PDB file of N, CA and C in Angstrom:
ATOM      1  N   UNK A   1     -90.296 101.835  52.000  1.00 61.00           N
ATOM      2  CA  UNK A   1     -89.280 102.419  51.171  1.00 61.00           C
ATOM      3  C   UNK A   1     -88.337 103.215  52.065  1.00 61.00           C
ATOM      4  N   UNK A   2     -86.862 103.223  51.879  1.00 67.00           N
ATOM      5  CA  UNK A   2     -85.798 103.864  52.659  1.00 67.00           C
ATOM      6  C   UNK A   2     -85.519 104.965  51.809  1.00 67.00           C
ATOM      7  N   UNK A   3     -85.408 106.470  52.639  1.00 64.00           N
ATOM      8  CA  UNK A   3     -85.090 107.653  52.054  1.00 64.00           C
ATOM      9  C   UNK A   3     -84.196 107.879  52.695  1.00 64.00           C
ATOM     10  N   UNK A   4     -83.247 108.981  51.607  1.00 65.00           N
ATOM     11  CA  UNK A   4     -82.015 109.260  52.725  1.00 65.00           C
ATOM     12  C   UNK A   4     -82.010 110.770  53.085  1.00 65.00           C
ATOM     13  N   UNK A   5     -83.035 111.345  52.709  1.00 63.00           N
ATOM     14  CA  UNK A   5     -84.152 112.631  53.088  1.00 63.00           C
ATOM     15  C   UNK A   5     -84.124 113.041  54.282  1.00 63.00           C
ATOM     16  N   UNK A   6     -83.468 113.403  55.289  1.00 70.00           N
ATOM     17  CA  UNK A   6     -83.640 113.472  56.674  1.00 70.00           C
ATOM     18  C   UNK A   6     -85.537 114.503  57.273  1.00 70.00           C
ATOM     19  N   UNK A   7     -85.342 115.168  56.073  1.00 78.00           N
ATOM     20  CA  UNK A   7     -86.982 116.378  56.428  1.00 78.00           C
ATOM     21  C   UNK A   7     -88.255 115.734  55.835  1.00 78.00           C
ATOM     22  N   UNK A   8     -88.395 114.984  56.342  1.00 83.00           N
ATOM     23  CA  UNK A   8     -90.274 114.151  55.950  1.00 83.00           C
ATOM     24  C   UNK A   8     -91.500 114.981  57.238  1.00 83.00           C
ATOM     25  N   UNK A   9     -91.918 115.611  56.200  1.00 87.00           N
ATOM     26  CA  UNK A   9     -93.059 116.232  57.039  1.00 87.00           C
ATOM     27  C   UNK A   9     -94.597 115.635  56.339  1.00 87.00           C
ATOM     28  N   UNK A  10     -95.490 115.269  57.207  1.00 91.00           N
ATOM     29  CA  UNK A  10     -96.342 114.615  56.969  1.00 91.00           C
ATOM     30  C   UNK A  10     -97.327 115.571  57.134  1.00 91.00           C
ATOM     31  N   UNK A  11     -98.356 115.445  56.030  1.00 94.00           N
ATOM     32  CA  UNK A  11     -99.211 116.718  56.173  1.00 94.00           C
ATOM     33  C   UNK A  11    -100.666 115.637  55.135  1.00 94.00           C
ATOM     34  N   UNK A  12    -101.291 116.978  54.909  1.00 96.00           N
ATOM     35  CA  UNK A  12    -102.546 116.358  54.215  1.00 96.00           C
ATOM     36  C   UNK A  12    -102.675 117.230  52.623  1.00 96.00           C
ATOM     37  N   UNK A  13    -102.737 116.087  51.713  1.00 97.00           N
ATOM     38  CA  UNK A  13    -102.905 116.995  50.042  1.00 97.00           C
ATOM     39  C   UNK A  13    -104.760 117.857  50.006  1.00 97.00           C
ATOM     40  N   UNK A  14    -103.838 119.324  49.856  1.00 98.00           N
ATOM     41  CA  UNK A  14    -105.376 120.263  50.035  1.00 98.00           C
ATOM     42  C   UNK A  14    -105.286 120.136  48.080  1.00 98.00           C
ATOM     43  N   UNK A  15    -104.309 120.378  47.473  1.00 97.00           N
ATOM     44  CA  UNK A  15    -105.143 120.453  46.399  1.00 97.00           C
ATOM     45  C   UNK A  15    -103.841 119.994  44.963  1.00 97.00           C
ATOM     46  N   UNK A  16    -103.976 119.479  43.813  1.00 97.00           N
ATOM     47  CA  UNK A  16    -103.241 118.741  43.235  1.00 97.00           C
ATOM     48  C   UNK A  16    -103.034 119.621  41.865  1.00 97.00           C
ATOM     49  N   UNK A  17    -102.109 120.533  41.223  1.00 97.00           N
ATOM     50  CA  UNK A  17    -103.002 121.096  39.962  1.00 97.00           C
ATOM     51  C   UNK A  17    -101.554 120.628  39.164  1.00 97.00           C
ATOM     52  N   UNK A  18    -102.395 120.106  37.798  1.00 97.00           N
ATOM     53  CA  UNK A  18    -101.085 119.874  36.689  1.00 97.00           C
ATOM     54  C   UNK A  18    -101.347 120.518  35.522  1.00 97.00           C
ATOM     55  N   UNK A  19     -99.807 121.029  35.351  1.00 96.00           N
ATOM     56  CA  UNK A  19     -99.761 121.875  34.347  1.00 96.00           C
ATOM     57  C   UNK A  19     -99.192 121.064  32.936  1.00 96.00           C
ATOM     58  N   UNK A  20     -98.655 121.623  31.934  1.00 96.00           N
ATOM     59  CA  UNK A  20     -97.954 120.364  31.019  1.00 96.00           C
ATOM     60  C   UNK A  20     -97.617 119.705  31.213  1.00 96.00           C
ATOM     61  N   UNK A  21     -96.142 120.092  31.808  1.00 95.00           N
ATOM     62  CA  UNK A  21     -95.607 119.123  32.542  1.00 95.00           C
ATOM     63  C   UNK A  21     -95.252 118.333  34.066  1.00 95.00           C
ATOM     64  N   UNK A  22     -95.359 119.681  34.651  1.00 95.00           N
ATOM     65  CA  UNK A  22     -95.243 119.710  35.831  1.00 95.00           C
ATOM     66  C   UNK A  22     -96.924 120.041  36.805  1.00 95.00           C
ATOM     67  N   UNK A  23     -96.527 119.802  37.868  1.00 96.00           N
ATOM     68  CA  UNK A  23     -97.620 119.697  38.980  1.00 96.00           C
ATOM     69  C   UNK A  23     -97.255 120.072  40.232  1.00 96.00           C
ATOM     70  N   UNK A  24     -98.467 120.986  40.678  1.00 95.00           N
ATOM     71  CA  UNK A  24     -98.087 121.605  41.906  1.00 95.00           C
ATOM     72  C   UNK A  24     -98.757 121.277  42.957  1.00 95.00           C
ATOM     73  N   UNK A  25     -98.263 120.537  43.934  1.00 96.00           N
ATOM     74  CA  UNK A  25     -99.296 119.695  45.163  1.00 96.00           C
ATOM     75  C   UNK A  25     -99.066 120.535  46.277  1.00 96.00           C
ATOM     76  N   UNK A  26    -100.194 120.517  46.669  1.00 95.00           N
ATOM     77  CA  UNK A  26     -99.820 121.781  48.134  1.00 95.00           C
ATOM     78  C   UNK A  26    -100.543 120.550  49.329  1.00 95.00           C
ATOM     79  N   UNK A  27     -99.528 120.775  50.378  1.00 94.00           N
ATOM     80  CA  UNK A  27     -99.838 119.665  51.510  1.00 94.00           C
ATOM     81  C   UNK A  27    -100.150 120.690  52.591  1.00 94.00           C
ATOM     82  N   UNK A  28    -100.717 120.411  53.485  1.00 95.00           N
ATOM     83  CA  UNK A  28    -101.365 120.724  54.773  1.00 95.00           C
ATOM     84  C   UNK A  28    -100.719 120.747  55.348  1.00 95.00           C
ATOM     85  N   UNK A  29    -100.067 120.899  56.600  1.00 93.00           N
ATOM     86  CA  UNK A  29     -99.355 120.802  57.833  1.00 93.00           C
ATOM     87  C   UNK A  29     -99.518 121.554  58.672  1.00 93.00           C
ATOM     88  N   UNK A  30    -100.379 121.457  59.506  1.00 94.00           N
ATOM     89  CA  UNK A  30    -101.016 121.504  61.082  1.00 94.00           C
ATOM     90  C   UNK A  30    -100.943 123.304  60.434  1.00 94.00           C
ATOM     91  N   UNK A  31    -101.984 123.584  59.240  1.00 94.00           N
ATOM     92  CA  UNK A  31    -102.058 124.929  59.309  1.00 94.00           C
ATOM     93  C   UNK A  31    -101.208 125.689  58.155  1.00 94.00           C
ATOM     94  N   UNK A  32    -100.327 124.916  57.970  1.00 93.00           N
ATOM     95  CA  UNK A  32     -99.216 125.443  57.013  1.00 93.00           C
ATOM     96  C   UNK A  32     -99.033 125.214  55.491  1.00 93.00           C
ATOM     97  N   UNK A  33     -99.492 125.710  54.042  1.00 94.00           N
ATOM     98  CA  UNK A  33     -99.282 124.980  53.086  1.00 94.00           C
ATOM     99  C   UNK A  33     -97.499 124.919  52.368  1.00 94.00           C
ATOM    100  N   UNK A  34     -97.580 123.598  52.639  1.00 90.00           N
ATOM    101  CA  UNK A  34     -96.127 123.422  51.699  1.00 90.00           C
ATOM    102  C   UNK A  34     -96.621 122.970  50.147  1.00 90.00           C
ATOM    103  N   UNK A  35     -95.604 123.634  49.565  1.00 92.00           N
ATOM    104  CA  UNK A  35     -96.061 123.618  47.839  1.00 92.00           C
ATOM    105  C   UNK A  35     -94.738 123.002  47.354  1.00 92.00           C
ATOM    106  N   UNK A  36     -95.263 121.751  46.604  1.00 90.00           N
ATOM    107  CA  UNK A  36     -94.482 121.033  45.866  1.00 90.00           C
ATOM    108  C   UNK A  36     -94.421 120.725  44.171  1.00 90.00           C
ATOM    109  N   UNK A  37     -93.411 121.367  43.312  1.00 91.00           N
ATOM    110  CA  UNK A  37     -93.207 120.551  41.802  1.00 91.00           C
ATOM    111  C   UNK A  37     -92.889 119.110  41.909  1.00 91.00           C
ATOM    112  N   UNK A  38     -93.894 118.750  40.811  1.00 92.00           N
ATOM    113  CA  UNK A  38     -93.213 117.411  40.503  1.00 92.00           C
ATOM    114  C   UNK A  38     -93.690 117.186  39.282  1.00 92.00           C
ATOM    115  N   UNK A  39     -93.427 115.921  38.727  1.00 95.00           N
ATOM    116  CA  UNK A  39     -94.094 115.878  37.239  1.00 95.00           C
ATOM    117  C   UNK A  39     -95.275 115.413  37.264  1.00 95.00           C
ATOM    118  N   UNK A  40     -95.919 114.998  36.095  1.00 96.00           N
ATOM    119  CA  UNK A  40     -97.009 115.179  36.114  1.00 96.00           C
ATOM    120  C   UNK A  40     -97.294 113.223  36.022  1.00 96.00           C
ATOM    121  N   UNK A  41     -96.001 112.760  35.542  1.00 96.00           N
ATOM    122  CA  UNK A  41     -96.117 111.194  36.043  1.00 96.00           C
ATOM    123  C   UNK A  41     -95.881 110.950  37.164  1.00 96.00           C
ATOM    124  N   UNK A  42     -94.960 111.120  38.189  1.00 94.00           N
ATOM    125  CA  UNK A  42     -95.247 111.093  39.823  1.00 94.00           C
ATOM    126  C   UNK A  42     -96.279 111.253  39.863  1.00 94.00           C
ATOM    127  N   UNK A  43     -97.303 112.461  39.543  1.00 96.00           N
ATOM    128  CA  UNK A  43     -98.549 112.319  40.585  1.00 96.00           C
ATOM    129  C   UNK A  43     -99.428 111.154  39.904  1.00 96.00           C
ATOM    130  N   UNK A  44     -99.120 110.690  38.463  1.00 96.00           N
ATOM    131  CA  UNK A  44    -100.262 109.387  38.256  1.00 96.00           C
ATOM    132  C   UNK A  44     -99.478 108.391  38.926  1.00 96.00           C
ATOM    133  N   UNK A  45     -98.390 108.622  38.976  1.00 95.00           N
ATOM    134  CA  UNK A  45     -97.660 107.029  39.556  1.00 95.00           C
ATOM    135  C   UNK A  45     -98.033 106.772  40.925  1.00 95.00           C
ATOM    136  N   UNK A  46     -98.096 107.773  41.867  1.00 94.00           N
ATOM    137  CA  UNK A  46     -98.473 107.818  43.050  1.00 94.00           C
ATOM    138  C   UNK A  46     -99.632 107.833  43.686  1.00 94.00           C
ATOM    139  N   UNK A  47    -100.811 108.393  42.596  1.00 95.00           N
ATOM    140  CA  UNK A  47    -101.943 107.856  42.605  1.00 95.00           C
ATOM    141  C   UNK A  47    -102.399 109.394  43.704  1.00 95.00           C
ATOM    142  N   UNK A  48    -101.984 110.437  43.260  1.00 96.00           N
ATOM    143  CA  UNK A  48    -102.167 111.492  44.630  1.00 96.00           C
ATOM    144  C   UNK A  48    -103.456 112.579  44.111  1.00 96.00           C
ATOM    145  N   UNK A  49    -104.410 112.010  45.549  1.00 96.00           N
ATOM    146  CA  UNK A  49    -105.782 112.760  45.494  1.00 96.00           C
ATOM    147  C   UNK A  49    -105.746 113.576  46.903  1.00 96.00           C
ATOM    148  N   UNK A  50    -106.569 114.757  46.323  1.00 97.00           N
ATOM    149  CA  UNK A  50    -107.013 115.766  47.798  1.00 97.00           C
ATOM    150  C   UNK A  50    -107.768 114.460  48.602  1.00 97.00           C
ATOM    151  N   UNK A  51    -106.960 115.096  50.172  1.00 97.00           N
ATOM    152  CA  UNK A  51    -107.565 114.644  51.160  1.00 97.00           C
ATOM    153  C   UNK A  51    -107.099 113.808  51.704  1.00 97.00           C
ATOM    154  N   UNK A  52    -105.636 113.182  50.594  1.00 96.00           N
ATOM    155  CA  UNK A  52    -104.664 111.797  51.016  1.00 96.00           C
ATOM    156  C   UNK A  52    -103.808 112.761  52.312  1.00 96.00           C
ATOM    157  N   UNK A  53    -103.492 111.675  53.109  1.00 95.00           N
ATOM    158  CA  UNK A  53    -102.160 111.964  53.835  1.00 95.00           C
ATOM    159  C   UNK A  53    -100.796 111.499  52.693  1.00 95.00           C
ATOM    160  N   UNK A  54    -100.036 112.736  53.075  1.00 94.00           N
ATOM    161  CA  UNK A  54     -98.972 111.961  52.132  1.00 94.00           C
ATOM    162  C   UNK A  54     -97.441 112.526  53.369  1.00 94.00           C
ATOM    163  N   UNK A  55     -95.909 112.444  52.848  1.00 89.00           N
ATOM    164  CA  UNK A  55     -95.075 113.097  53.279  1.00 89.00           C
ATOM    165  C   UNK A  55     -94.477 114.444  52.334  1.00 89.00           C
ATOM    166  N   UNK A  56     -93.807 115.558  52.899  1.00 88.00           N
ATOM    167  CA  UNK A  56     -92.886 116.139  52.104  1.00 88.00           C
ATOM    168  C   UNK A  56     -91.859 115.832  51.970  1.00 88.00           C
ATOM    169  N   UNK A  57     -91.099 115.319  51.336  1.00 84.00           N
ATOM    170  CA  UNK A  57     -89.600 115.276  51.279  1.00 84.00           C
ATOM    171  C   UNK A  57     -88.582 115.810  51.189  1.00 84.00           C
ATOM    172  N   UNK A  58     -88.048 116.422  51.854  1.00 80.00           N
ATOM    173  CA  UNK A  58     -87.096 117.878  51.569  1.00 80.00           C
ATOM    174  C   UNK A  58     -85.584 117.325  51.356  1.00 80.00           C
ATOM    175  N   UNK A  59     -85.454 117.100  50.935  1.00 73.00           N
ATOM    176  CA  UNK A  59     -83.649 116.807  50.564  1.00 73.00           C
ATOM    177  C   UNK A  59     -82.958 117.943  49.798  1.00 73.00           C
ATOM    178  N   UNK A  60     -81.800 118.741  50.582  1.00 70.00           N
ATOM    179  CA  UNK A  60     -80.782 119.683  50.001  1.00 70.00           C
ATOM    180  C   UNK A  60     -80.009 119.946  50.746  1.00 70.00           C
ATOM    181  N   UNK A  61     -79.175 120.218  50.480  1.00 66.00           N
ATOM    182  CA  UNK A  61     -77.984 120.338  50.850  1.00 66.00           C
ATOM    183  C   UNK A  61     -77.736 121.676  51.826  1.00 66.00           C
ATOM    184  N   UNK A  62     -78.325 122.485  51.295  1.00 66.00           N
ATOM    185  CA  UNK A  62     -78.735 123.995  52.192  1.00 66.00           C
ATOM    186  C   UNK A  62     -80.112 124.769  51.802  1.00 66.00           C
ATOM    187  N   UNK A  63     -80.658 124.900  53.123  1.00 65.00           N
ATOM    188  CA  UNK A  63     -81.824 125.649  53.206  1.00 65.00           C
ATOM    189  C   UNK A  63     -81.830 126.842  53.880  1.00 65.00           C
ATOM    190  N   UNK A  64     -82.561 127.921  53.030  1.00 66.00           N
ATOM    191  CA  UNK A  64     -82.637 129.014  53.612  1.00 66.00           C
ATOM    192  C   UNK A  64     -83.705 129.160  54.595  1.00 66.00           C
ATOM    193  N   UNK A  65     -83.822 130.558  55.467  1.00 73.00           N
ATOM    194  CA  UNK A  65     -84.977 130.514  55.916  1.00 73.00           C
ATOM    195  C   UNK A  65     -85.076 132.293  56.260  1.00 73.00           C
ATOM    196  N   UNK A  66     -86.142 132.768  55.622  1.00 72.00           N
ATOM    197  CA  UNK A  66     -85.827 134.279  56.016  1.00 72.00           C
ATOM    198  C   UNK A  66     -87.148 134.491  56.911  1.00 72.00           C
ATOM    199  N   UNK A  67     -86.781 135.426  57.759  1.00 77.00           N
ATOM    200  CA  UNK A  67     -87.705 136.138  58.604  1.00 77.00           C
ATOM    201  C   UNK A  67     -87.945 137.607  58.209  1.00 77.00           C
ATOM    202  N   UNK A  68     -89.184 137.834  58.143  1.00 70.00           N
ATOM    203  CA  UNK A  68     -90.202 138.574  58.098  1.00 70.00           C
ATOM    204  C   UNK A  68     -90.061 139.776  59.255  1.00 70.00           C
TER     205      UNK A  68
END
């Protein structure tokens, strides 16, 4: 599949939780959890279980980044 996503970070699904509608997948990355919404049909469509490798997909237009 072609994305036009330039930020694909590949990490590992630590844990999958769905709410009504939405679902919150948190991925691994060498240490780091990234936390993702999505609906709650993406994650049956995609078939996404702890422990899969999957990617993040970051597509926007502007990202912040604050330091601590």
């Amino acid at each position: 599949m072609k994305l036009s996503a330039r930020n694909q970070i590949k990490g590992t699904i630590k844990s999958v939780t769905k709410g009504q509608t939405t679902a919150h997948v948190q991925l691994e990355v060498n240490g780091t959890v990234i936390t993702a919404s999505i609906t709650n049909e993406a994650v049956d469509a995609l078939n996404l279980k702890v422990g899969q490798s999957a990617y993040a997909v970051i597509k926007a237009s502007d990202v912040m980044v604050a330091i601590d």
